[in-house]
Structures are given as C-alpha cells and as structure tokens.
Amino acid sequence: MGKIITLILLVGILSFAQAFGFSIFGIKPNLALVSVITASFFIVNGRWSILKGFLLVALAALILKFSPGFKSEILIFSLIGGSAMFVKKYLPWHHFFSNLILIIFGTFIFYLFLAINLIPTTIFLKELILNLIAGSLLFAILNFLWHNKI
C-alpha cells in the first residue's frame, strides 16, 4: 500500500510542478508524462495493476487541466500514459532502458499530434533531453526505494 501512495505522491507533485510552470533554463520538461511512464514500471503486474496505472494517468490529467471537458493535449497525454502501461510489458530491454525508450516515443508522439512543426527545432531536442534526465533520476530514486523496501 505504501508503494502506490508513493507513486501517487510522485505523480501528483510533478504534475503540480508542471502545471505551475516549472522550467529549467526556459525549457519546460513534461514532468507529468515522464512521471506516469516511469511509475508504470513500478506498478506490480497484478489484479489491480491496470486500475492503478489509469488512476495515476487520471490524477496527472486532472491536475494539469482542472476544467470541464478534455482538451486535445490532455486527451493525447492520457492516451500516451495509458499506452505506456501496456507497452512496457512487451519491451525486451532492461526496465531502465525501456523507460527511456518510452519517454522518447511519448515525447515524440506528444509533439507529433500537438506541435509537429516544433519537432525539427532545438526546443523539442532540449525538452527531450530534460525528459530523459528527469526519467533517469525518477527511475533511479524509485528503484532505490523499492529495493530498500519502503
């Protein structure tokens, strides 16, 4: 029970940070997307794992856009986050590398649907690098906590 609460707090805090405009050197990493993708690797595959994953996606989406109706960016975010819950099981690499691959694809798909003209620019590249750094740090922290039996 403590592990899912840790994941909820992690996704909630990072989603709030993104919603309030957190940036590094003027670039805003997609912390909510990174936290949902990374957290998906720490949800144990069990009876309620899909429900827990969708709870994290819904929490992040609700924090990012607290208004009636879904905007296209929240819908795309939710689809990417939900897809990560399923795709992670089929990736052949170590979870750390699979996490990075999903972050790359998630960021690319997000831009592909919402701002395709920014993909060939340095804005996309800088955000992708920040997302990968954030994902690596989150994975390392969660891996440490899980191995130390929180």
CSV table of C-alpha atoms in Angstrom, one decimal:
chain,number,residue,atom,x,y,z
A,1,MET,CA,0.0,0.0,0.0
A,2,GLY,CA,2.9,2.3,0.7
A,3,LYS,CA,4.3,1.9,-2.8
A,4,ILE,CA,1.1,3.1,-4.6
A,5,ILE,CA,0.9,6.0,-2.2
A,6,THR,CA,4.5,6.9,-3.1
A,7,LEU,CA,3.7,6.7,-6.8
A,8,ILE,CA,0.5,8.9,-6.3
A,9,LEU,CA,2.5,11.5,-4.4
A,10,LEU,CA,5.3,11.4,-7.1
A,11,VAL,CA,2.9,11.9,-10.0
A,12,GLY,CA,0.9,14.5,-8.1
A,13,ILE,CA,3.9,16.6,-7.1
A,14,LEU,CA,5.5,16.5,-10.5
A,15,SER,CA,2.1,17.2,-12.2
A,16,PHE,CA,1.6,20.3,-10.0
A,17,ALA,CA,5.2,21.4,-10.7
A,18,GLN,CA,4.4,21.2,-14.4
A,19,ALA,CA,1.0,22.9,-14.0
A,20,PHE,CA,2.6,25.8,-12.2
A,21,GLY,CA,5.2,26.4,-14.9
A,22,PHE,CA,8.4,24.6,-13.7
A,23,SER,CA,11.2,25.2,-16.2
A,24,ILE,CA,14.9,24.7,-16.4
A,25,PHE,CA,16.8,27.3,-18.5
A,26,GLY,CA,13.5,28.3,-20.1
A,27,ILE,CA,12.6,24.8,-21.2
A,28,LYS,CA,9.6,23.1,-19.6
A,29,PRO,CA,10.0,19.4,-19.3
A,30,ASN,CA,6.9,17.3,-19.5
A,31,LEU,CA,7.2,16.1,-15.9
A,32,ALA,CA,3.7,14.6,-15.8
A,33,LEU,CA,4.3,12.4,-18.8
A,34,VAL,CA,7.7,11.3,-17.5
A,35,SER,CA,6.4,10.5,-14.0
A,36,VAL,CA,3.5,8.5,-15.4
A,37,ILE,CA,5.7,6.5,-17.8
A,38,THR,CA,8.4,5.9,-15.1
A,39,ALA,CA,5.8,5.0,-12.4
A,40,SER,CA,4.3,2.4,-14.8
A,41,PHE,CA,7.4,0.3,-14.3
A,42,PHE,CA,6.9,0.1,-10.6
A,43,ILE,CA,3.3,-1.0,-10.6
A,44,VAL,CA,3.3,-4.7,-9.9
A,45,ASN,CA,1.6,-6.7,-12.5
A,46,GLY,CA,-1.4,-8.0,-10.6
A,47,ARG,CA,-5.1,-7.9,-10.4
A,48,TRP,CA,-5.4,-4.2,-9.9
A,49,SER,CA,-2.3,-3.0,-11.9
A,50,ILE,CA,-4.3,-1.6,-14.8
A,51,LEU,CA,-6.6,0.3,-12.4
A,52,LYS,CA,-3.6,1.7,-10.5
A,53,GLY,CA,-2.0,2.8,-13.8
A,54,PHE,CA,-5.1,4.6,-15.0
A,55,LEU,CA,-5.5,6.2,-11.6
A,56,LEU,CA,-2.1,7.8,-12.0
A,57,VAL,CA,-2.9,8.9,-15.5
A,58,ALA,CA,-6.2,10.4,-14.4
A,59,LEU,CA,-4.6,12.1,-11.4
A,60,ALA,CA,-2.0,13.8,-13.7
A,61,ALA,CA,-4.6,14.8,-16.3
A,62,LEU,CA,-6.9,16.2,-13.6
A,63,ILE,CA,-4.0,18.3,-12.1
A,64,LEU,CA,-2.8,19.5,-15.5
A,65,LYS,CA,-6.2,20.7,-16.7
A,66,PHE,CA,-8.8,21.1,-14.0
A,67,SER,CA,-11.8,22.2,-16.2
A,68,PRO,CA,-14.8,20.6,-17.7
A,69,GLY,CA,-14.2,18.7,-20.8
A,70,PHE,CA,-11.0,17.4,-22.3
A,71,LYS,CA,-8.7,19.5,-24.4
A,72,SER,CA,-6.7,17.7,-27.1
A,73,GLU,CA,-3.4,17.9,-25.2
A,74,ILE,CA,-4.9,16.2,-22.1
A,75,LEU,CA,-6.5,13.5,-24.3
A,76,ILE,CA,-3.2,12.8,-26.1
A,77,PHE,CA,-1.4,12.8,-22.7
A,78,SER,CA,-3.9,10.3,-21.3
A,79,LEU,CA,-3.6,8.1,-24.4
A,80,ILE,CA,0.2,8.1,-24.2
A,81,GLY,CA,0.2,7.4,-20.5
A,82,GLY,CA,-2.3,4.6,-20.7
A,83,SER,CA,-0.5,3.1,-23.7
A,84,ALA,CA,2.7,3.0,-21.7
A,85,MET,CA,1.0,0.8,-19.1
A,86,PHE,CA,0.5,-1.9,-21.7
A,87,VAL,CA,3.6,-1.4,-24.0
A,88,LYS,CA,6.1,-1.7,-21.1
A,89,LYS,CA,5.4,-5.4,-20.7
A,90,TYR,CA,6.5,-6.2,-24.3
A,91,LEU,CA,9.7,-4.3,-24.5
A,92,PRO,CA,12.7,-6.7,-24.4
A,93,TRP,CA,15.3,-4.5,-22.7
A,94,HIS,CA,16.0,-3.8,-19.0
A,95,HIS,CA,13.4,-1.7,-17.4
A,96,PHE,CA,15.7,1.3,-17.2
A,97,PHE,CA,16.3,1.4,-21.0
A,98,SER,CA,12.7,0.5,-21.7
A,99,ASN,CA,11.7,3.6,-19.6
A,100,LEU,CA,14.0,5.8,-21.7
A,101,ILE,CA,12.6,4.4,-24.9
A,102,LEU,CA,9.0,5.0,-23.8
A,103,ILE,CA,9.9,8.6,-22.8
A,104,ILE,CA,11.5,9.2,-26.2
A,105,PHE,CA,8.4,7.8,-28.0
A,106,GLY,CA,6.0,9.5,-25.6
A,107,THR,CA,7.6,12.9,-26.1
A,108,PHE,CA,7.8,12.4,-29.9
A,109,ILE,CA,4.1,11.3,-30.2
A,110,PHE,CA,3.0,14.2,-28.0
A,111,TYR,CA,4.7,16.7,-30.3
A,112,LEU,CA,3.6,14.8,-33.4
A,113,PHE,CA,0.0,15.3,-32.6
A,114,LEU,CA,0.1,18.8,-31.0
A,115,ALA,CA,3.1,20.7,-32.4
A,116,ILE,CA,4.6,18.9,-35.4
A,117,ASN,CA,6.4,22.0,-36.6
A,118,LEU,CA,8.5,22.1,-33.4
A,119,ILE,CA,10.0,18.6,-33.9
A,120,PRO,CA,12.9,19.7,-36.1
A,121,THR,CA,13.8,22.6,-33.7
A,122,THR,CA,16.1,22.7,-30.7
A,123,ILE,CA,13.1,23.3,-28.4
A,124,PHE,CA,12.0,19.7,-29.0
A,125,LEU,CA,15.5,18.4,-28.5
A,126,LYS,CA,16.1,20.3,-25.3
A,127,GLU,CA,12.8,19.1,-23.9
A,128,LEU,CA,13.5,15.5,-24.9
A,129,ILE,CA,16.9,15.7,-23.1
A,130,LEU,CA,15.3,17.2,-20.0
A,131,ASN,CA,12.6,14.5,-20.1
A,132,LEU,CA,15.3,11.8,-20.3
A,133,ILE,CA,17.3,13.2,-17.4
A,134,ALA,CA,14.2,13.5,-15.3
A,135,GLY,CA,13.1,10.0,-16.2
A,136,SER,CA,16.5,8.6,-15.4
A,137,LEU,CA,16.5,10.3,-12.0
A,138,LEU,CA,13.0,9.2,-11.2
A,139,PHE,CA,13.7,5.7,-12.1
A,140,ALA,CA,16.9,5.6,-10.0
A,141,ILE,CA,15.1,7.1,-7.0
A,142,LEU,CA,12.1,4.7,-7.3
A,143,ASN,CA,14.4,1.7,-7.9
A,144,PHE,CA,16.4,2.7,-4.7
A,145,LEU,CA,13.2,3.0,-2.7
A,146,TRP,CA,11.8,-0.3,-4.0
A,147,HIS,CA,14.9,-2.2,-3.2
A,148,ASN,CA,15.1,-0.7,0.3
A,149,LYS,CA,11.5,-1.9,0.9
A,150,ILE,CA,9.6,1.3,1.5
